[in-house]
Coordinates of C-alpha atoms in Angstrom, one line a residue:
M1 CA 4.5 -59.5 30.5
R2 CA 6.5 -62.0 33.6
Q3 CA 7.9 -59.8 36.5
N4 CA 11.3 -60.2 36.8
S5 CA 11.2 -60.2 41.0
V6 CA 8.1 -61.6 43.0
S7 CA 7.5 -61.2 47.2
F8 CA 6.3 -64.0 49.2
G9 CA 6.6 -64.0 53.1
S10 CA 9.1 -62.3 54.1
F11 CA 11.7 -63.8 50.6
I12 CA 12.2 -61.9 47.4
I13 CA 13.0 -63.7 44.4
N14 CA 14.9 -62.2 41.8
R15 CA 14.5 -64.6 38.4
E16 CA 17.0 -62.5 36.3
T17 CA 19.9 -62.2 38.5
G18 CA 18.7 -65.6 40.2
T19 CA 19.0 -64.3 43.7
L20 CA 16.7 -64.9 47.0
L21 CA 16.8 -62.5 49.8
R22 CA 14.8 -63.4 53.4
D23 CA 13.9 -59.6 55.5
G24 CA 16.4 -58.3 52.6
L25 CA 20.1 -60.6 53.1
P26 CA 20.9 -63.4 50.8
V27 CA 20.0 -66.4 51.1
N28 CA 22.4 -69.6 50.0
V29 CA 20.7 -71.9 47.6
G30 CA 21.5 -74.4 45.1
Y31 CA 21.0 -73.4 41.7
R32 CA 18.4 -77.2 40.1
A33 CA 16.6 -75.8 44.1
F34 CA 16.7 -72.2 42.6
L35 CA 15.5 -73.0 38.8
L36 CA 12.4 -75.5 40.4
L37 CA 11.6 -72.3 42.7
K38 CA 11.4 -70.2 39.9
T39 CA 9.5 -72.3 38.2
L40 CA 6.9 -73.2 41.2
L41 CA 6.0 -69.8 41.1
Q42 CA 5.3 -69.1 38.0
R43 CA 1.7 -70.6 39.2
P44 CA 1.6 -70.4 42.1
G45 CA -1.4 -72.7 43.6
E46 CA -1.4 -74.8 40.6
I47 CA 0.7 -78.4 40.2
F48 CA 3.5 -78.9 38.8
T49 CA 4.0 -82.3 37.4
K50 CA 7.1 -83.6 38.0
A51 CA 8.2 -84.1 34.6
E52 CA 7.4 -80.8 34.0
L53 CA 9.7 -80.2 37.3
F54 CA 12.6 -82.4 35.2
E55 CA 12.5 -80.7 32.5
A56 CA 12.9 -77.4 34.1
A57 CA 15.3 -78.0 36.3
W58 CA 17.6 -80.9 33.9
P59 CA 16.2 -79.9 31.0
G60 CA 17.1 -82.8 28.1
T61 CA 18.8 -85.1 30.9
V62 CA 17.9 -87.5 32.4
V63 CA 18.0 -88.5 36.5
E64 CA 16.6 -90.1 38.4
E65 CA 13.1 -89.3 40.4
T66 CA 15.8 -89.0 44.0
N67 CA 16.9 -85.7 42.5
L68 CA 13.9 -84.4 42.5
S69 CA 13.1 -85.7 46.0
V70 CA 16.6 -83.9 47.6
Q71 CA 16.3 -80.6 45.9
I72 CA 12.6 -80.0 47.1
A73 CA 13.8 -81.5 51.3
A74 CA 16.6 -78.8 50.3
L75 CA 14.0 -76.3 49.5
R76 CA 11.7 -76.7 51.5
K77 CA 14.6 -76.6 54.5
T78 CA 16.0 -72.9 53.1
L79 CA 12.3 -71.5 52.9
G80 CA 11.4 -72.8 56.6
V81 CA 7.3 -72.9 57.4
A82 CA 5.2 -70.7 55.7
P83 CA 2.1 -68.7 57.9
G84 CA -0.4 -71.1 59.0
N85 CA 2.4 -73.7 59.7
Q86 CA 2.5 -75.2 56.3
D87 CA 5.4 -75.8 53.2
W88 CA 5.8 -73.7 51.1
I89 CA 5.8 -76.7 48.9
A90 CA 3.4 -79.3 49.2
T91 CA 3.7 -82.6 47.4
I92 CA 0.7 -84.0 45.3
P93 CA 1.2 -87.9 46.0
R94 CA 2.3 -89.8 42.3
V95 CA 1.9 -86.1 40.4
G96 CA 3.8 -83.8 41.5
Y97 CA 4.5 -80.0 43.9
R98 CA 2.2 -77.2 43.9
F99 CA 3.8 -74.2 45.8
Q100 CA 1.2 -72.4 48.1
G101 CA 1.3 -69.0 49.5
E102 CA 0.4 -65.5 48.4
V103 CA 3.3 -64.5 45.7
N104 CA 3.4 -60.7 44.4
P105 CA 4.7 -59.1 42.0
L106 CA 7.5 -56.3 42.6
A107 CA 8.8 -53.4 40.6
L108 CA 12.4 -54.1 39.9
G109 CA 15.9 -53.0 40.9
Y110 CA 15.6 -51.1 44.1
V111 CA 15.9 -52.3 47.3
H112 CA 15.3 -50.6 50.6
I113 CA 18.9 -50.8 52.5
A114 CA 17.6 -51.7 55.5
T115 CA 14.6 -53.9 55.4
G116 CA 14.7 -55.5 51.9
R117 CA 11.6 -54.3 50.3
T118 CA 11.6 -52.8 47.3
G119 CA 10.1 -49.5 45.4
P120 CA 10.4 -45.8 46.5
R121 CA 8.4 -45.3 50.3
R122 CA 7.2 -41.7 51.2
N123 CA 8.5 -39.4 54.1
E124 CA 6.3 -37.4 56.9
R125 CA 5.3 -35.0 54.2
G126 CA 4.7 -37.6 51.3
D127 CA 7.6 -37.1 49.2
L128 CA 9.7 -39.9 48.0
A129 CA 12.5 -41.0 50.1
Q130 CA 14.5 -41.9 47.3
S131 CA 17.8 -41.2 49.2
Q132 CA 17.0 -44.1 51.6
F133 CA 17.4 -46.2 48.6
R134 CA 20.5 -47.9 46.0
Y135 CA 20.2 -49.5 43.0
R136 CA 22.1 -53.3 43.5
P137 CA 23.2 -54.4 40.5
P138 CA 23.5 -58.2 39.5
P139 CA 26.7 -60.1 41.6
P140 CA 29.8 -60.2 39.5
R141 CA 30.3 -63.4 37.8
R142 CA 33.6 -65.0 39.2
C143 CA 35.4 -67.8 37.8
T144 CA 38.3 -69.7 39.6
R145 CA 40.8 -72.3 37.5
I146 CA 43.0 -75.0 38.7
R147 CA 45.8 -75.8 37.1
G148 CA 48.0 -78.5 37.3
S149 CA 47.5 -81.7 39.9
G150 CA 45.0 -80.9 42.5
G151 CA 46.5 -82.6 45.2

């Protein structure tokens, strides 16, 4: 069974809700960039061809290769530098890209309010400290309609 939430470095990504957290705070990432990151995290350390990434982010659509390069560059800028002063995403010339970093599956649903870490923590006596956790439902989907001339 595939985990919906995984962590790498100081990041937590929930594939189901489409959220990316850094140190417990939401990170703005574009839709296509999120789809690419989600795909790369499915098989960390393995090479994804450009064709696989195009199919993941632009299914059934013909787009130029520069679109992929722009989205990967945006992801690299958002994620910053991984431990060891290397990029999280490595370019494999003329082939594709690879996510390089340790990816850990996480329990879903509960996020520590202060640290952003998931799952229960134990207090000094060894009891579960559930009061420090709260359920974060997916963000509401909002739709804005513009009517008439947009000027």
